[in-house]
Amino acid sequence: MSPMLRMEGVTAAYGAVEALKGVSVHVNAGEIVTLIGANGAGKSTLLMTIFGAPRARQGRITFEGRDITSLPMHEIARAGIAQSPEGRRIFPRMTVRENLLMGAQALGVDPAPGLEQAFTLFPRLKEREAQRGGTLSGGEQQMLAIARALMSKPRLLLLDEPSLGLAPLVVRQIFSAIRRLNAETGLTVLLVEQNANQALRLAHRGYVLVTGRITLEGTGAALLARPEVRDAYLGTH
Amino acid sequence: MAYALQQLINGVALGMIYGLIAVGYTMVYGIIGMINFAHGDIFMVGAFISLISFVLISMGGWTAGPGAILLVLLVSMAITALYGWSVERVAYRPLRGSFRLAPLISAIGMSIVLQNYVQVAQGARVKPIEAIITGNLEIWHGNGFAVSISTMQAVIVVVTLAVLAIFTWLVTRTALGRAMRACEQDRKMAGLLGIDTDRTISITFVIGAALASVAGTMYLLRYGVIDFYIGFLAGVKAFTAAVLGGIGSLPGAVLGGLLIGLIETFWSAYFSVEYKDVATFAILVITLIFMPTGLLGRAEVEKV
Ligand SMILES: Nc1ncnc2c1ncn2[C@@H]1O[C@H](COP(=O)(O)OP(=O)(O)OP(=O)(O)O)[C@@H](O)[C@H]1O
Ligand SMILES: [Mg+2]
């Protein structure tokens, strides 16, 4: 079976700065795949390039067999991919509820089950339902960003550092939520993480990105065992 | 006292018209961060379409009652909206992502194009129309001065309030309004969530133009004369209203419009009619210098 998402030889740049230098990765349906790498390696760029911002200058991106390399951004979202992006990007002057509704409306999905799921996953959001997004704490915003991405019932979920700024307990909650969604609903996940240890334990497979190039790939366990991964990303000495 | 009350009524009726135009400036600024200098001329086009519609209706032998006015409003809104849509499509969208000044220059160009187009198509002379709404309601008689609301003023206030109510409902309660606010707050995120942001921007121009056309109809009814140049002055005043209210803020635009209408009216009544436009411009300058975020605007926080 062909992979759900495939990027082949993708190059992307901001002006003259080349951030991705011929990257090939794939994600199979039902997998959790993680992408780890140092600051500035191009992880966020890779996730955004899937949505065409920046556009791939070379290479090809396919989703469920369909070439999405040059589709408009909103059509890529409507194809069934959702993203909780870097910086969370909560709509600051909308309530928590409105932020969630935004996640569902463009795809014409009934928001009711999504809201229920969001509030079950993160009861804190239920308490804050009428609060403006911009006044949430960082961790609450992170929960909202993930819940909002889930509202559209995506088949592929892109998560950019969901653990950023969260207390260890909340990080565990979020990781176990990802695992449960994956196991119970078959949600496919591409996860970018600084928290390489936990990410590699959670993921089926992983890639290591170094200044715009994939240098290693393998199962989570295999990557965890690699000395160069341990030295560079796990802080074990 | 009675005189002042009369000025208050006149000022509110005038300010409503400015407020309707100001909403269009502020909406476009909110969503794409540009001043649509052609917006005053869209208002002027709306006034002309209303004029033509009224003439056609009276030629058809229809008496100008509330039904006729409603029909004119709807026709004018529809056609003016098409103009607003075309302006964005032709002059602004191709420049999106270009340097910041490009759409601004293009907007000035569009303004000149619209003025010259109407001047050539309709002639440069002032176009009068017979008074359509007549009648006066005397509400108070104080020391020899009668305070009255003309039926015309009442129509302006009621129509404007109704239109603003529908508009407010649209922006705050519907999925379309939510998409518009999302594009205003973080356009890229809206795109990531599947919102067709170009389409949402188009709809913003369509709605802004429709509101301006309502203002055009009201202006025509109130003054009875229009020419191809009315968009300039009305546009500058409405823009001032938007800045005074806080550019980007919808309630601010309406509030600013009311204030400008009141200031202009009271200034004319107590100081000098000749210098009434100077008063407006002075407010624009003072606001920009001392209170650039306006009354209801929020301080611009640089997004990271
Ligand atoms: N909008 C931009 N304009 C110019 N350069 C950019 C832009 N965004 C990212 N870059 C550059 O592209 C490179 C990759 O950035 P990217 O954000 O993808 O890294 P990252 O792996 O997500 O890093 P981090 O772990 O810090 O989030 C960096 O060198 C960065 O400076
Ligand atoms: Mg990043």
mmCIF file with all atom_site columns, C-alpha atoms in Angstrom, chain B residues 66-131:
data_model
loop_
_atom_site.group_PDB
_atom_site.id
_atom_site.type_symbol
_atom_site.label_atom_id
_atom_site.label_alt_id
_atom_site.label_comp_id
_atom_site.label_asym_id
_atom_site.label_entity_id
_atom_site.label_seq_id
_atom_site.pdbx_PDB_ins_code
_atom_site.Cartn_x
_atom_site.Cartn_y
_atom_site.Cartn_z
_atom_site.occupancy
_atom_site.B_iso_or_equiv
_atom_site.pdbx_formal_charge
_atom_site.auth_seq_id
_atom_site.auth_comp_id
_atom_site.auth_asym_id
_atom_site.auth_atom_id
_atom_site.pdbx_PDB_model_num
ATOM 1  C CA . PRO B 1 66  ? -41.547 52.927 0.848   1.00 0.00 ? 66  PRO B CA 1
ATOM 2  C CA . GLY B 1 67  ? -41.677 49.995 -1.594  1.00 0.00 ? 67  GLY B CA 1
ATOM 3  C CA . ALA B 1 68  ? -39.875 51.983 -4.255  1.00 0.00 ? 68  ALA B CA 1
ATOM 4  C CA . ILE B 1 69  ? -37.213 53.124 -1.815  1.00 0.00 ? 69  ILE B CA 1
ATOM 5  C CA . LEU B 1 70  ? -36.634 49.586 -0.645  1.00 0.00 ? 70  LEU B CA 1
ATOM 6  C CA . LEU B 1 71  ? -36.349 48.407 -4.227  1.00 0.00 ? 71  LEU B CA 1
ATOM 7  C CA . VAL B 1 72  ? -33.847 51.153 -5.018  1.00 0.00 ? 72  VAL B CA 1
ATOM 8  C CA . LEU B 1 73  ? -31.833 50.261 -1.929  1.00 0.00 ? 73  LEU B CA 1
ATOM 9  C CA . LEU B 1 74  ? -31.634 46.611 -2.928  1.00 0.00 ? 74  LEU B CA 1
ATOM 10 C CA . VAL B 1 75  ? -30.789 47.269 -6.579  1.00 0.00 ? 75  VAL B CA 1
ATOM 11 C CA . SER B 1 76  ? -28.162 49.809 -5.606  1.00 0.00 ? 76  SER B CA 1
ATOM 12 C CA . MET B 1 77  ? -26.632 47.492 -2.989  1.00 0.00 ? 77  MET B CA 1
ATOM 13 C CA . ALA B 1 78  ? -26.402 44.642 -5.489  1.00 0.00 ? 78  ALA B CA 1
ATOM 14 C CA . ILE B 1 79  ? -24.812 46.654 -8.293  1.00 0.00 ? 79  ILE B CA 1
ATOM 15 C CA . THR B 1 80  ? -22.497 48.645 -6.042  1.00 0.00 ? 80  THR B CA 1
ATOM 16 C CA . ALA B 1 81  ? -21.374 45.414 -4.383  1.00 0.00 ? 81  ALA B CA 1
ATOM 17 C CA . LEU B 1 82  ? -20.362 44.192 -7.815  1.00 0.00 ? 82  LEU B CA 1
ATOM 18 C CA . TYR B 1 83  ? -18.247 47.324 -8.242  1.00 0.00 ? 83  TYR B CA 1
ATOM 19 C CA . GLY B 1 84  ? -16.615 46.749 -4.857  1.00 0.00 ? 84  GLY B CA 1
ATOM 20 C CA . TRP B 1 85  ? -15.872 43.154 -5.755  1.00 0.00 ? 85  TRP B CA 1
ATOM 21 C CA . SER B 1 86  ? -14.380 44.131 -9.118  1.00 0.00 ? 86  SER B CA 1
ATOM 22 C CA . VAL B 1 87  ? -12.145 46.815 -7.621  1.00 0.00 ? 87  VAL B CA 1
ATOM 23 C CA . GLU B 1 88  ? -10.609 44.300 -5.231  1.00 0.00 ? 88  GLU B CA 1
ATOM 24 C CA . ARG B 1 89  ? -10.279 41.658 -7.907  1.00 0.00 ? 89  ARG B CA 1
ATOM 25 C CA . VAL B 1 90  ? -8.713  43.936 -10.512 1.00 0.00 ? 90  VAL B CA 1
ATOM 26 C CA . ALA B 1 91  ? -6.666  46.395 -8.486  1.00 0.00 ? 91  ALA B CA 1
ATOM 27 C CA . TYR B 1 92  ? -5.773  44.867 -5.106  1.00 0.00 ? 92  TYR B CA 1
ATOM 28 C CA . ARG B 1 93  ? -5.634  41.087 -5.277  1.00 0.00 ? 93  ARG B CA 1
ATOM 29 C CA . PRO B 1 94  ? -2.896  40.942 -7.933  1.00 0.00 ? 94  PRO B CA 1
ATOM 30 C CA . LEU B 1 95  ? -0.764  43.118 -5.641  1.00 0.00 ? 95  LEU B CA 1
ATOM 31 C CA . ARG B 1 96  ? -1.212  41.001 -2.528  1.00 0.00 ? 96  ARG B CA 1
ATOM 32 C CA . GLY B 1 97  ? 2.194   40.040 -1.195  1.00 0.00 ? 97  GLY B CA 1
ATOM 33 C CA . SER B 1 98  ? 3.749   42.970 -3.014  1.00 0.00 ? 98  SER B CA 1
ATOM 34 C CA . PHE B 1 99  ? 5.306   45.867 -1.117  1.00 0.00 ? 99  PHE B CA 1
ATOM 35 C CA . ARG B 1 100 ? 3.021   47.659 1.313   1.00 0.00 ? 100 ARG B CA 1
ATOM 36 C CA . LEU B 1 101 ? 2.528   50.834 -0.643  1.00 0.00 ? 101 LEU B CA 1
ATOM 37 C CA . ALA B 1 102 ? 1.541   49.093 -3.891  1.00 0.00 ? 102 ALA B CA 1
ATOM 38 C CA . PRO B 1 103 ? -2.169  48.495 -3.154  1.00 0.00 ? 103 PRO B CA 1
ATOM 39 C CA . LEU B 1 104 ? -2.410  51.997 -1.701  1.00 0.00 ? 104 LEU B CA 1
ATOM 40 C CA . ILE B 1 105 ? -1.196  53.543 -4.939  1.00 0.00 ? 105 ILE B CA 1
ATOM 41 C CA . SER B 1 106 ? -3.473  51.226 -6.857  1.00 0.00 ? 106 SER B CA 1
ATOM 42 C CA . ALA B 1 107 ? -6.393  52.395 -4.690  1.00 0.00 ? 107 ALA B CA 1
ATOM 43 C CA . ILE B 1 108 ? -5.724  56.025 -5.543  1.00 0.00 ? 108 ILE B CA 1
ATOM 44 C CA . GLY B 1 109 ? -5.684  54.988 -9.186  1.00 0.00 ? 109 GLY B CA 1
ATOM 45 C CA . MET B 1 110 ? -9.019  53.189 -8.790  1.00 0.00 ? 110 MET B CA 1
ATOM 46 C CA . SER B 1 111 ? -10.471 56.276 -7.165  1.00 0.00 ? 111 SER B CA 1
ATOM 47 C CA . ILE B 1 112 ? -9.514  58.401 -10.169 1.00 0.00 ? 112 ILE B CA 1
ATOM 48 C CA . VAL B 1 113 ? -10.803 55.753 -12.570 1.00 0.00 ? 113 VAL B CA 1
ATOM 49 C CA . LEU B 1 114 ? -14.214 55.617 -10.878 1.00 0.00 ? 114 LEU B CA 1
ATOM 50 C CA . GLN B 1 115 ? -14.557 59.405 -10.755 1.00 0.00 ? 115 GLN B CA 1
ATOM 51 C CA . ASN B 1 116 ? -13.654 59.832 -14.392 1.00 0.00 ? 116 ASN B CA 1
ATOM 52 C CA . TYR B 1 117 ? -15.831 56.951 -15.449 1.00 0.00 ? 117 TYR B CA 1
ATOM 53 C CA . VAL B 1 118 ? -18.893 58.461 -13.779 1.00 0.00 ? 118 VAL B CA 1
ATOM 54 C CA . GLN B 1 119 ? -17.979 61.913 -15.057 1.00 0.00 ? 119 GLN B CA 1
ATOM 55 C CA . VAL B 1 120 ? -17.851 60.640 -18.621 1.00 0.00 ? 120 VAL B CA 1
ATOM 56 C CA . ALA B 1 121 ? -20.864 58.351 -18.353 1.00 0.00 ? 121 ALA B CA 1
ATOM 57 C CA . GLN B 1 122 ? -23.110 60.717 -16.389 1.00 0.00 ? 122 GLN B CA 1
ATOM 58 C CA . GLY B 1 123 ? -21.747 64.144 -17.195 1.00 0.00 ? 123 GLY B CA 1
ATOM 59 C CA . ALA B 1 124 ? -19.902 66.552 -14.958 1.00 0.00 ? 124 ALA B CA 1
ATOM 60 C CA . ARG B 1 125 ? -22.889 68.660 -13.988 1.00 0.00 ? 125 ARG B CA 1
ATOM 61 C CA . VAL B 1 126 ? -24.684 68.319 -10.690 1.00 0.00 ? 126 VAL B CA 1
ATOM 62 C CA . LYS B 1 127 ? -27.619 65.914 -10.874 1.00 0.00 ? 127 LYS B CA 1
ATOM 63 C CA . PRO B 1 128 ? -30.707 66.930 -8.967  1.00 0.00 ? 128 PRO B CA 1
ATOM 64 C CA . ILE B 1 129 ? -33.602 64.735 -7.974  1.00 0.00 ? 129 ILE B CA 1
ATOM 65 C CA . GLU B 1 130 ? -37.044 65.737 -6.786  1.00 0.00 ? 130 GLU B CA 1
ATOM 66 C CA . ALA B 1 131 ? -37.622 65.461 -3.094  1.00 0.00 ? 131 ALA B CA 1
#
